[in-house]
Amino acid sequence: MFKAKVYVTTKANVLDPQGAAVQQALHTMGYAAVDDVRIGKYMELTFDTTDRAQAESELEQMCKKLLANPVVEDYRYELED
Amino acid sequence: MKVAVLVFPGSNCDWDCVHAAEQTIEGAVVDRVWHTTDTLEGYDLIMIPGGFSYGDYLRSGAIARFAPVMQAVAKAAAEGVYVLGICNGFQILTEAGLLPGALRRNTGLKFRCHSSQLHVANADTAFTSGYAAGEVIDIPIAHGEGNYYCDDAVLEQLKARNQIVFTYTDNPNGSVADIAGVINEQGNVLGMMPHPERAVNSLLRNEDGIRLFTSIMKAWRERHAIVG
């Protein structure tokens, strides 16, 4: 069994309207030091296998094909035992 | 002319597309086709309607693109069949890689639902030959994620190949280069956020969408050398 933690974020050069709105709210609240807010997605996947290499290679494909849209998003993941 | 209107769980503009095609395309036979269908043999036009396929879970269109029917759409598109994706249909086509770019959340974060003025940026396509180049038409929008994005290299390509078909006169969502609709390089797959199927009836006081459908009919007839 492996557990994957997948983080999907908006690419650095792509505007994140939600992040911009949250940043504005934080400024309104008085947190003037907040320079930038980026909102992303966090996913947890569990794998029923003992083959770590296989799980990792499948996870990479899943990220590319479905979990993230490479046109506007970056992804990274951690695979835990 | 045989028309397929795809239906995913969460599609909600499918009947509008059916009625629009029936009203505007003379002799059209229109079928609603469920997303589990794996063949689209015999159809001349495939419409992917608006709505919220699969609840827009993960990203708009992200899950719909893996529905069995999308394999058939890719095959038909490669064979030159006309494909028209409207709103969620446009999002699905970009997710499927049949059109370049992606649709993001509107910059104002608001769901924008109102009429919108579009420039016909390319009137030399199978979908827009009935319009004049540069003509301004009124086609309503209804979306929360219609903010078109592509990087500079892709934008240059789109411009060079005349793939930008519609642009907003007053950008409602933050789209790069005011883009409202793009076509693929082969010229048979069009995606657009505005809803031409909601602008085909004088009862609704807007008929600017009619010519989009009659243009497709004309292109199809020319392709099959049908006089009439």
PDB file of C-alpha atoms in Angstrom:
ATOM      1  CA  MET A   1       0.000   0.000   0.000  1.00  0.00           C
ATOM      2  CA  PHE A   2       1.234   3.426  -0.913  1.00  0.00           C
ATOM      3  CA  LYS A   3      -0.302   6.773  -0.298  1.00  0.00           C
ATOM      4  CA  ALA A   4       0.244   9.555  -2.789  1.00  0.00           C
ATOM      5  CA  LYS A   5      -0.185  13.208  -1.969  1.00  0.00           C
ATOM      6  CA  VAL A   6      -0.681  15.230  -5.130  1.00  0.00           C
ATOM      7  CA  TYR A   7      -0.428  19.028  -5.232  1.00  0.00           C
ATOM      8  CA  VAL A   8      -1.762  20.858  -8.282  1.00  0.00           C
ATOM      9  CA  THR A   9      -1.042  24.574  -8.604  1.00  0.00           C
ATOM     10  CA  THR A  10      -1.631  27.257 -11.209  1.00  0.00           C
ATOM     11  CA  LYS A  11       1.501  27.879 -13.268  1.00  0.00           C
ATOM     12  CA  ALA A  12       3.534  30.826 -12.052  1.00  0.00           C
ATOM     13  CA  ASN A  13       2.943  32.861 -15.209  1.00  0.00           C
ATOM     14  CA  VAL A  14      -0.813  32.195 -15.295  1.00  0.00           C
ATOM     15  CA  LEU A  15      -3.152  34.537 -13.432  1.00  0.00           C
ATOM     16  CA  ASP A  16      -5.011  32.916 -10.536  1.00  0.00           C
ATOM     17  CA  PRO A  17      -8.201  34.993 -10.070  1.00  0.00           C
ATOM     18  CA  GLN A  18      -9.208  33.127  -6.896  1.00  0.00           C
ATOM     19  CA  GLY A  19      -5.797  33.714  -5.330  1.00  0.00           C
ATOM     20  CA  ALA A  20      -5.987  37.399  -6.253  1.00  0.00           C
ATOM     21  CA  ALA A  21      -9.424  37.699  -4.588  1.00  0.00           C
ATOM     22  CA  VAL A  22      -8.207  35.985  -1.406  1.00  0.00           C
ATOM     23  CA  GLN A  23      -5.138  38.210  -1.327  1.00  0.00           C
ATOM     24  CA  GLN A  24      -7.400  41.261  -1.530  1.00  0.00           C
ATOM     25  CA  ALA A  25      -9.511  39.962   1.345  1.00  0.00           C
ATOM     26  CA  LEU A  26      -6.387  39.400   3.439  1.00  0.00           C
ATOM     27  CA  HIS A  27      -5.275  42.957   2.724  1.00  0.00           C
ATOM     28  CA  THR A  28      -8.708  44.230   3.771  1.00  0.00           C
ATOM     29  CA  MET A  29      -8.267  42.277   7.010  1.00  0.00           C
ATOM     30  CA  GLY A  30      -5.038  44.159   7.619  1.00  0.00           C
ATOM     31  CA  TYR A  31      -2.512  41.519   6.582  1.00  0.00           C
ATOM     32  CA  ALA A  32      -0.633  43.996   4.419  1.00  0.00           C
ATOM     33  CA  ALA A  33       2.477  41.841   4.149  1.00  0.00           C
ATOM     34  CA  VAL A  34       0.767  39.190   2.029  1.00  0.00           C
ATOM     35  CA  ASP A  35       2.365  39.648  -1.349  1.00  0.00           C
ATOM     36  CA  ASP A  36       0.779  36.841  -3.361  1.00  0.00           C
ATOM     37  CA  VAL A  37      -1.766  34.052  -2.883  1.00  0.00           C
ATOM     38  CA  ARG A  38      -1.962  31.043  -5.163  1.00  0.00           C
ATOM     39  CA  ILE A  39      -4.790  28.555  -4.762  1.00  0.00           C
ATOM     40  CA  GLY A  40      -4.305  24.972  -5.775  1.00  0.00           C
ATOM     41  CA  LYS A  41      -5.681  21.489  -5.210  1.00  0.00           C
ATOM     42  CA  TYR A  42      -4.562  18.757  -2.893  1.00  0.00           C
ATOM     43  CA  MET A  43      -5.450  15.124  -3.575  1.00  0.00           C
ATOM     44  CA  GLU A  44      -4.762  11.905  -1.722  1.00  0.00           C
ATOM     45  CA  LEU A  45      -4.621   8.625  -3.585  1.00  0.00           C
ATOM     46  CA  THR A  46      -3.997   5.217  -2.072  1.00  0.00           C
ATOM     47  CA  PHE A  47      -2.478   2.447  -4.138  1.00  0.00           C
ATOM     48  CA  ASP A  48      -3.117  -1.221  -3.490  1.00  0.00           C
ATOM     49  CA  THR A  49       0.227  -2.529  -4.723  1.00  0.00           C
ATOM     50  CA  THR A  50       3.695  -3.358  -3.444  1.00  0.00           C
ATOM     51  CA  ASP A  51       5.444  -2.188  -6.602  1.00  0.00           C
ATOM     52  CA  ARG A  52       6.577   1.333  -5.824  1.00  0.00           C
ATOM     53  CA  ALA A  53       8.170   2.023  -9.211  1.00  0.00           C
ATOM     54  CA  GLN A  54       5.001   0.973 -10.983  1.00  0.00           C
ATOM     55  CA  ALA A  55       2.846   3.132  -8.702  1.00  0.00           C
ATOM     56  CA  GLU A  56       5.086   6.115  -9.293  1.00  0.00           C
ATOM     57  CA  SER A  57       5.107   5.745 -13.044  1.00  0.00           C
ATOM     58  CA  GLU A  58       1.325   5.379 -13.095  1.00  0.00           C
ATOM     59  CA  LEU A  59       0.931   8.397 -10.849  1.00  0.00           C
ATOM     60  CA  GLU A  60       3.062  10.476 -13.197  1.00  0.00           C
ATOM     61  CA  GLN A  61       0.785   9.521 -16.105  1.00  0.00           C
ATOM     62  CA  MET A  62      -2.350  10.244 -14.074  1.00  0.00           C
ATOM     63  CA  CYS A  63      -1.072  13.723 -13.266  1.00  0.00           C
ATOM     64  CA  LYS A  64      -0.263  14.462 -16.891  1.00  0.00           C
ATOM     65  CA  LYS A  65      -3.496  13.061 -18.307  1.00  0.00           C
ATOM     66  CA  LEU A  66      -6.138  13.922 -15.751  1.00  0.00           C
ATOM     67  CA  LEU A  67      -5.193  15.284 -12.341  1.00  0.00           C
ATOM     68  CA  ALA A  68      -3.533  18.427 -13.731  1.00  0.00           C
ATOM     69  CA  ASN A  69      -3.938  20.332 -16.983  1.00  0.00           C
ATOM     70  CA  PRO A  70      -0.362  21.002 -18.114  1.00  0.00           C
ATOM     71  CA  VAL A  71      -1.514  24.030 -20.144  1.00  0.00           C
ATOM     72  CA  VAL A  72      -2.253  26.025 -17.011  1.00  0.00           C
ATOM     73  CA  GLU A  73      -1.172  23.899 -14.043  1.00  0.00           C
ATOM     74  CA  ASP A  74       1.936  22.413 -12.441  1.00  0.00           C
ATOM     75  CA  TYR A  75       1.902  19.356 -10.219  1.00  0.00           C
ATOM     76  CA  ARG A  76       4.119  17.609  -7.744  1.00  0.00           C
ATOM     77  CA  TYR A  77       3.571  14.599  -5.549  1.00  0.00           C
ATOM     78  CA  GLU A  78       4.916  12.618  -2.626  1.00  0.00           C
ATOM     79  CA  LEU A  79       4.622   8.872  -2.436  1.00  0.00           C
ATOM     80  CA  GLU A  80       4.543   7.463   1.088  1.00  0.00           C
ATOM     81  CA  ASP A  81       4.621   3.899   2.375  1.00  0.00           C
TER      82      ASP A  81
ATOM     83  CA  MET B   1     -27.539  16.132 -42.765  1.00  0.00           C
ATOM     84  CA  LYS B   2     -27.176  14.052 -39.607  1.00  0.00           C
ATOM     85  CA  VAL B   3     -26.414  15.848 -36.385  1.00  0.00           C
ATOM     86  CA  ALA B   4     -25.359  14.341 -33.050  1.00  0.00           C
ATOM     87  CA  VAL B   5     -25.801  16.317 -29.857  1.00  0.00           C
ATOM     88  CA  LEU B   6     -23.723  14.674 -27.128  1.00  0.00           C
ATOM     89  CA  VAL B   7     -25.195  14.340 -23.665  1.00  0.00           C
ATOM     90  CA  PHE B   8     -23.058  13.916 -20.555  1.00  0.00           C
ATOM     91  CA  PRO B   9     -24.361  13.671 -17.011  1.00  0.00           C
ATOM     92  CA  GLY B  10     -24.732  17.371 -16.195  1.00  0.00           C
ATOM     93  CA  SER B  11     -25.156  18.682 -19.751  1.00  0.00           C
ATOM     94  CA  ASN B  12     -27.993  21.196 -19.745  1.00  0.00           C
ATOM     95  CA  CYS B  13     -27.970  22.876 -23.151  1.00  0.00           C
ATOM     96  CA  ASP B  14     -28.471  19.694 -25.151  1.00  0.00           C
ATOM     97  CA  TRP B  15     -32.157  20.297 -25.956  1.00  0.00           C
ATOM     98  CA  ASP B  16     -31.402  23.890 -26.950  1.00  0.00           C
ATOM     99  CA  CYS B  17     -28.802  22.536 -29.381  1.00  0.00           C
ATOM    100  CA  VAL B  18     -31.293  19.994 -30.744  1.00  0.00           C
ATOM    101  CA  HIS B  19     -33.948  22.660 -31.331  1.00  0.00           C
ATOM    102  CA  ALA B  20     -31.456  25.116 -32.833  1.00  0.00           C
ATOM    103  CA  ALA B  21     -30.140  22.523 -35.289  1.00  0.00           C
ATOM    104  CA  GLU B  22     -33.664  21.412 -36.236  1.00  0.00           C
ATOM    105  CA  GLN B  23     -34.861  24.975 -36.752  1.00  0.00           C
ATOM    106  CA  THR B  24     -31.883  26.286 -38.687  1.00  0.00           C
ATOM    107  CA  ILE B  25     -30.548  23.348 -40.712  1.00  0.00           C
ATOM    108  CA  GLU B  26     -32.958  22.363 -43.447  1.00  0.00           C
ATOM    109  CA  GLY B  27     -33.666  18.642 -43.385  1.00  0.00           C
ATOM    110  CA  ALA B  28     -31.502  18.025 -40.332  1.00  0.00           C
ATOM    111  CA  VAL B  29     -31.939  14.739 -38.501  1.00  0.00           C
ATOM    112  CA  VAL B  30     -30.794  15.377 -34.951  1.00  0.00           C
ATOM    113  CA  ASP B  31     -30.063  12.718 -32.338  1.00  0.00           C
ATOM    114  CA  ARG B  32     -29.128  13.133 -28.715  1.00  0.00           C
ATOM    115  CA  VAL B  33     -26.223  10.770 -28.107  1.00  0.00           C
ATOM    116  CA  TRP B  34     -25.388   9.513 -24.613  1.00  0.00           C
ATOM    117  CA  HIS B  35     -21.772   9.777 -23.448  1.00  0.00           C
ATOM    118  CA  THR B  36     -21.285   6.003 -23.204  1.00  0.00           C
ATOM    119  CA  THR B  37     -21.754   5.563 -26.961  1.00  0.00           C
ATOM    120  CA  ASP B  38     -18.501   4.578 -28.611  1.00  0.00           C
ATOM    121  CA  THR B  39     -19.237   5.273 -32.253  1.00  0.00           C
ATOM    122  CA  LEU B  40     -20.418   8.342 -34.150  1.00  0.00           C
ATOM    123  CA  GLU B  41     -20.405   6.789 -37.613  1.00  0.00           C
ATOM    124  CA  GLY B  42     -22.630   8.534 -40.117  1.00  0.00           C
ATOM    125  CA  TYR B  43     -22.906  11.919 -38.406  1.00  0.00           C
ATOM    126  CA  ASP B  44     -22.003  15.069 -40.328  1.00  0.00           C
ATOM    127  CA  LEU B  45     -21.988  17.445 -37.374  1.00  0.00           C
ATOM    128  CA  ILE B  46     -21.250  16.677 -33.732  1.00  0.00           C
ATOM    129  CA  MET B  47     -22.349  19.259 -31.179  1.00  0.00           C
ATOM    130  CA  ILE B  48     -20.958  19.225 -27.657  1.00  0.00           C
ATOM    131  CA  PRO B  49     -23.395  21.282 -25.615  1.00  0.00           C
ATOM    132  CA  GLY B  50     -23.024  23.525 -22.608  1.00  0.00           C
ATOM    133  CA  GLY B  51     -23.664  22.564 -19.034  1.00  0.00           C
ATOM    134  CA  PHE B  52     -21.653  21.141 -16.197  1.00  0.00           C
ATOM    135  CA  SER B  53     -20.575  17.691 -17.322  1.00  0.00           C
ATOM    136  CA  TYR B  54     -19.691  15.532 -14.319  1.00  0.00           C
ATOM    137  CA  GLY B  55     -20.420  18.522 -12.106  1.00  0.00           C
ATOM    138  CA  ASP B  56     -17.279  20.265 -13.391  1.00  0.00           C
ATOM    139  CA  TYR B  57     -15.413  18.126 -10.847  1.00  0.00           C
ATOM    140  CA  LEU B  58     -11.631  18.518 -10.885  1.00  0.00           C
ATOM    141  CA  ARG B  59     -11.771  20.995 -13.826  1.00  0.00           C
ATOM    142  CA  SER B  60     -14.484  21.840 -16.341  1.00  0.00           C
ATOM    143  CA  GLY B  61     -14.448  19.173 -19.029  1.00  0.00           C
ATOM    144  CA  ALA B  62     -11.615  17.194 -17.425  1.00  0.00           C
ATOM    145  CA  ILE B  63     -13.642  14.069 -16.750  1.00  0.00           C
ATOM    146  CA  ALA B  64     -15.939  14.296 -19.763  1.00  0.00           C
ATOM    147  CA  ARG B  65     -12.971  14.075 -22.106  1.00  0.00           C
ATOM    148  CA  PHE B  66     -12.416  10.490 -20.985  1.00  0.00           C
ATOM    149  CA  ALA B  67     -16.008   9.437 -21.696  1.00  0.00           C
ATOM    150  CA  PRO B  68     -16.192   6.702 -24.369  1.00  0.00           C
ATOM    151  CA  VAL B  69     -17.921   9.030 -26.830  1.00  0.00           C
ATOM    152  CA  MET B  70     -14.912  11.350 -26.858  1.00  0.00           C
ATOM    153  CA  GLN B  71     -12.781   8.682 -28.550  1.00  0.00           C
ATOM    154  CA  ALA B  72     -15.387   8.666 -31.290  1.00  0.00           C
ATOM    155  CA  VAL B  73     -15.311  12.472 -31.447  1.00  0.00           C
ATOM    156  CA  ALA B  74     -11.515  12.440 -31.878  1.00  0.00           C
ATOM    157  CA  LYS B  75     -11.842   9.885 -34.678  1.00  0.00           C
ATOM    158  CA  ALA B  76     -14.615  11.823 -36.423  1.00  0.00           C
ATOM    159  CA  ALA B  77     -12.682  15.098 -36.059  1.00  0.00           C
ATOM    160  CA  ALA B  78      -9.633  13.500 -37.670  1.00  0.00           C
ATOM    161  CA  GLU B  79     -11.846  12.380 -40.548  1.00  0.00           C
ATOM    162  CA  GLY B  80     -13.034  15.950 -41.102  1.00  0.00           C
ATOM    163  CA  VAL B  81     -16.502  15.732 -39.534  1.00  0.00           C
ATOM    164  CA  TYR B  82     -17.662  19.120 -38.239  1.00  0.00           C
ATOM    165  CA  VAL B  83     -17.462  19.431 -34.457  1.00  0.00           C
ATOM    166  CA  LEU B  84     -18.963  22.377 -32.588  1.00  0.00           C
ATOM    167  CA  GLY B  85     -18.267  22.723 -28.868  1.00  0.00           C
ATOM    168  CA  ILE B  86     -20.245  25.385 -27.042  1.00  0.00           C
ATOM    169  CA  CYS B  87     -19.356  26.588 -23.534  1.00  0.00           C
ATOM    170  CA  ASN B  88     -18.752  23.365 -21.568  1.00  0.00           C
ATOM    171  CA  GLY B  89     -18.309  21.760 -25.004  1.00  0.00           C
ATOM    172  CA  PHE B  90     -15.423  24.162 -25.676  1.00  0.00           C
ATOM    173  CA  GLN B  91     -13.904  23.303 -22.298  1.00  0.00           C
ATOM    174  CA  ILE B  92     -14.158  19.591 -23.113  1.00  0.00           C
ATOM    175  CA  LEU B  93     -12.503  20.086 -26.521  1.00  0.00           C
ATOM    176  CA  THR B  94      -9.528  21.906 -24.997  1.00  0.00           C
ATOM    177  CA  GLU B  95      -9.180  19.282 -22.256  1.00  0.00           C
ATOM    178  CA  ALA B  96      -9.259  16.605 -24.962  1.00  0.00           C
ATOM    179  CA  GLY B  97      -6.503  18.379 -26.866  1.00  0.00           C
ATOM    180  CA  LEU B  98      -8.710  18.791 -29.940  1.00  0.00           C
ATOM    181  CA  LEU B  99      -8.334  22.548 -29.545  1.00  0.00           C
ATOM    182  CA  PRO B 100      -5.360  24.469 -28.107  1.00  0.00           C
ATOM    183  CA  GLY B 101      -5.420  26.355 -24.802  1.00  0.00           C
ATOM    184  CA  ALA B 102      -7.503  26.063 -21.650  1.00  0.00           C
ATOM    185  CA  LEU B 103     -10.440  27.825 -19.998  1.00  0.00           C
ATOM    186  CA  ARG B 104      -9.825  29.257 -16.550  1.00  0.00           C
ATOM    187  CA  ARG B 105     -12.005  30.915 -13.919  1.00  0.00           C
ATOM    188  CA  ASN B 106     -13.269  34.338 -15.044  1.00  0.00           C
ATOM    189  CA  THR B 107     -10.954  37.069 -13.763  1.00  0.00           C
ATOM    190  CA  GLY B 108     -13.869  38.751 -11.959  1.00  0.00           C
ATOM    191  CA  LEU B 109     -14.755  35.363 -10.392  1.00  0.00           C
ATOM    192  CA  LYS B 110     -18.362  36.039 -11.327  1.00  0.00           C
ATOM    193  CA  PHE B 111     -20.590  33.769 -13.367  1.00  0.00           C
ATOM    194  CA  ARG B 112     -21.378  36.026 -16.330  1.00  0.00           C
ATOM    195  CA  CYS B 113     -24.774  35.481 -17.916  1.00  0.00           C
ATOM    196  CA  HIS B 114     -25.805  38.155 -20.406  1.00  0.00           C
ATOM    197  CA  SER B 115     -25.693  39.079 -24.057  1.00  0.00           C
ATOM    198  CA  SER B 116     -22.254  39.734 -25.491  1.00  0.00           C
ATOM    199  CA  GLN B 117     -21.026  41.455 -28.611  1.00  0.00           C
ATOM    200  CA  LEU B 118     -18.611  39.426 -30.703  1.00  0.00           C
ATOM    201  CA  HIS B 119     -16.368  40.379 -33.570  1.00  0.00           C
ATOM    202  CA  VAL B 120     -16.341  37.759 -36.299  1.00  0.00           C
ATOM    203  CA  ALA B 121     -12.559  37.619 -36.536  1.00  0.00           C
ATOM    204  CA  ASN B 122     -12.517  34.934 -39.215  1.00  0.00           C
ATOM    205  CA  ALA B 123     -15.479  34.713 -41.589  1.00  0.00           C
ATOM    206  CA  ASP B 124     -13.667  32.271 -43.814  1.00  0.00           C
ATOM    207  CA  THR B 125     -14.536  29.051 -41.973  1.00  0.00           C
ATOM    208  CA  ALA B 126     -17.175  26.370 -42.412  1.00  0.00           C
ATOM    209  CA  PHE B 127     -18.901  27.825 -39.340  1.00  0.00           C
ATOM    210  CA  THR B 128     -18.811  31.530 -40.167  1.00  0.00           C
ATOM    211  CA  SER B 129     -19.072  31.953 -43.937  1.00  0.00           C
ATOM    212  CA  GLY B 130     -22.528  33.487 -43.481  1.00  0.00           C
ATOM    213  CA  TYR B 131     -21.076  36.400 -41.549  1.00  0.00           C
ATOM    214  CA  ALA B 132     -19.001  39.298 -42.841  1.00  0.00           C
ATOM    215  CA  ALA B 133     -15.426  39.590 -41.614  1.00  0.00           C
ATOM    216  CA  GLY B 134     -15.309  42.057 -38.737  1.00  0.00           C
ATOM    217  CA  GLU B 135     -19.094  41.991 -38.336  1.00  0.00           C
ATOM    218  CA  VAL B 136     -20.293  42.477 -34.771  1.00  0.00           C
ATOM    219  CA  ILE B 137     -22.922  39.978 -33.642  1.00  0.00           C
ATOM    220  CA  ASP B 138     -24.859  39.532 -30.434  1.00  0.00           C
ATOM    221  CA  ILE B 139     -24.479  36.068 -28.894  1.00  0.00           C
ATOM    222  CA  PRO B 140     -25.206  35.457 -25.207  1.00  0.00           C
ATOM    223  CA  ILE B 141     -22.675  34.076 -22.751  1.00  0.00           C
ATOM    224  CA  ALA B 142     -23.310  32.093 -19.552  1.00  0.00           C
ATOM    225  CA  HIS B 143     -20.162  30.875 -17.853  1.00  0.00           C
ATOM    226  CA  GLY B 144     -17.969  31.067 -14.786  1.00  0.00           C
ATOM    227  CA  GLU B 145     -14.921  29.574 -16.442  1.00  0.00           C
ATOM    228  CA  GLY B 146     -14.583  31.123 -19.872  1.00  0.00           C
ATOM    229  CA  ASN B 147     -11.283  32.848 -19.418  1.00  0.00           C
ATOM    230  CA  TYR B 148      -9.317  31.544 -22.400  1.00  0.00           C
ATOM    231  CA  TYR B 149      -5.620  30.994 -21.852  1.00  0.00           C
ATOM    232  CA  CYS B 150      -2.778  29.988 -24.101  1.00  0.00           C
ATOM    233  CA  ASP B 151       0.879  30.929 -23.920  1.00  0.00           C
ATOM    234  CA  ASP B 152       2.462  33.504 -26.221  1.00  0.00           C
ATOM    235  CA  ALA B 153       3.847  30.926 -28.642  1.00  0.00           C
ATOM    236  CA  VAL B 154       0.423  29.314 -29.128  1.00  0.00           C
ATOM    237  CA  LEU B 155      -1.220  32.740 -29.448  1.00  0.00           C
ATOM    238  CA  GLU B 156       1.183  33.669 -32.229  1.00  0.00           C
ATOM    239  CA  GLN B 157       0.341  30.401 -33.991  1.00  0.00           C
ATOM    240  CA  LEU B 158      -3.395  31.007 -33.618  1.00  0.00           C
ATOM    241  CA  LYS B 159      -2.992  34.456 -35.131  1.00  0.00           C
ATOM    242  CA  ALA B 160      -0.712  33.299 -37.937  1.00  0.00           C
ATOM    243  CA  ARG B 161      -3.109  30.515 -38.907  1.00  0.00           C
ATOM    244  CA  ASN B 162      -6.233  32.607 -38.520  1.00  0.00           C
ATOM    245  CA  GLN B 163      -7.623  30.232 -35.871  1.00  0.00           C
ATOM    246  CA  ILE B 164      -9.198  32.947 -33.743  1.00  0.00           C
ATOM    247  CA  VAL B 165     -12.792  32.958 -34.986  1.00  0.00           C
ATOM    248  CA  PHE B 166     -14.627  35.143 -32.455  1.00  0.00           C
ATOM    249  CA  THR B 167     -13.374  37.864 -30.113  1.00  0.00           C
ATOM    250  CA  TYR B 168     -15.307  39.849 -27.493  1.00  0.00           C
ATOM    251  CA  THR B 169     -15.729  43.572 -28.122  1.00  0.00           C
ATOM    252  CA  ASP B 170     -15.910  43.996 -24.345  1.00  0.00           C
ATOM    253  CA  ASN B 171     -13.911  41.208 -22.695  1.00  0.00           C
ATOM    254  CA  PRO B 172     -16.149  39.768 -19.936  1.00  0.00           C
ATOM    255  CA  ASN B 173     -13.808  37.182 -18.436  1.00  0.00           C
ATOM    256  CA  GLY B 174     -10.148  38.081 -18.916  1.00  0.00           C
ATOM    257  CA  SER B 175      -9.543  35.899 -21.984  1.00  0.00           C
ATOM    258  CA  VAL B 176      -6.169  36.272 -23.648  1.00  0.00           C
ATOM    259  CA  ALA B 177      -6.506  38.507 -26.730  1.00  0.00           C
ATOM    260  CA  ASP B 178     -10.291  38.792 -26.079  1.00  0.00           C
ATOM    261  CA  ILE B 179     -10.718  35.291 -27.517  1.00  0.00           C
ATOM    262  CA  ALA B 180     -14.280  33.927 -27.475  1.00  0.00           C
ATOM    263  CA  GLY B 181     -13.859  31.092 -29.972  1.00  0.00           C
ATOM    264  CA  VAL B 182     -11.073  29.211 -31.764  1.00  0.00           C
ATOM    265  CA  ILE B 183     -10.946  26.682 -34.565  1.00  0.00           C
ATOM    266  CA  ASN B 184      -8.485  23.841 -35.118  1.00  0.00           C
ATOM    267  CA  GLU B 185      -5.876  23.969 -37.842  1.00  0.00           C
ATOM    268  CA  GLN B 186      -7.897  21.716 -40.168  1.00  0.00           C
ATOM    269  CA  GLY B 187     -10.877  24.038 -39.846  1.00  0.00           C
ATOM    270  CA  ASN B 188     -13.498  21.478 -38.816  1.00  0.00           C
ATOM    271  CA  VAL B 189     -13.511  21.789 -35.014  1.00  0.00           C
ATOM    272  CA  LEU B 190     -14.801  25.026 -33.481  1.00  0.00           C
ATOM    273  CA  GLY B 191     -15.015  25.804 -29.783  1.00  0.00           C
ATOM    274  CA  MET B 192     -16.695  28.915 -28.413  1.00  0.00           C
ATOM    275  CA  MET B 193     -17.886  30.112 -25.002  1.00  0.00           C
ATOM    276  CA  PRO B 194     -20.918  32.121 -26.250  1.00  0.00           C
ATOM    277  CA  HIS B 195     -24.133  30.249 -27.014  1.00  0.00           C
ATOM    278  CA  PRO B 196     -25.252  30.564 -30.657  1.00  0.00           C
ATOM    279  CA  GLU B 197     -28.005  27.998 -29.997  1.00  0.00           C
ATOM    280  CA  ARG B 198     -29.673  30.554 -27.721  1.00  0.00           C
ATOM    281  CA  ALA B 199     -29.786  33.117 -30.517  1.00  0.00           C
ATOM    282  CA  VAL B 200     -31.791  31.464 -33.270  1.00  0.00           C
ATOM    283  CA  ASN B 201     -35.343  32.613 -32.687  1.00  0.00           C
ATOM    284  CA  SER B 202     -37.112  35.950 -33.072  1.00  0.00           C
ATOM    285  CA  LEU B 203     -39.231  35.009 -30.053  1.00  0.00           C
ATOM    286  CA  LEU B 204     -36.053  35.328 -28.009  1.00  0.00           C
ATOM    287  CA  ARG B 205     -35.296  38.561 -29.850  1.00  0.00           C
ATOM    288  CA  ASN B 206     -31.963  37.378 -31.144  1.00  0.00           C
ATOM    289  CA  GLU B 207     -31.309  35.566 -34.407  1.00  0.00           C
ATOM    290  CA  ASP B 208     -27.598  36.284 -34.786  1.00  0.00           C
ATOM    291  CA  GLY B 209     -26.742  32.629 -34.172  1.00  0.00           C
ATOM    292  CA  ILE B 210     -28.727  31.308 -37.122  1.00  0.00           C
ATOM    293  CA  ARG B 211     -26.010  31.976 -39.679  1.00  0.00           C
ATOM    294  CA  LEU B 212     -23.527  29.869 -37.752  1.00  0.00           C
ATOM    295  CA  PHE B 213     -25.716  26.831 -38.332  1.00  0.00           C
ATOM    296  CA  THR B 214     -26.622  27.730 -41.923  1.00  0.00           C
ATOM    297  CA  SER B 215     -22.909  28.213 -42.639  1.00  0.00           C
ATOM    298  CA  ILE B 216     -22.252  24.636 -41.508  1.00  0.00           C
ATOM    299  CA  MET B 217     -25.130  23.420 -43.676  1.00  0.00           C
ATOM    300  CA  LYS B 218     -23.719  25.291 -46.673  1.00  0.00           C
ATOM    301  CA  ALA B 219     -20.221  23.895 -46.100  1.00  0.00           C
ATOM    302  CA  TRP B 220     -21.619  20.389 -45.779  1.00  0.00           C
ATOM    303  CA  ARG B 221     -23.666  20.754 -48.958  1.00  0.00           C
ATOM    304  CA  GLU B 222     -20.665  22.070 -50.866  1.00  0.00           C
ATOM    305  CA  ARG B 223     -18.577  19.206 -49.589  1.00  0.00           C
ATOM    306  CA  HIS B 224     -21.162  16.710 -50.803  1.00  0.00           C
ATOM    307  CA  ALA B 225     -22.028  18.705 -53.927  1.00  0.00           C
ATOM    308  CA  ILE B 226     -25.674  19.011 -52.932  1.00  0.00           C
ATOM    309  CA  VAL B 227     -27.433  21.769 -54.870  1.00  0.00           C
ATOM    310  CA  GLY B 228     -30.346  23.523 -53.239  1.00  0.00           C
TER     311      GLY B 228
END
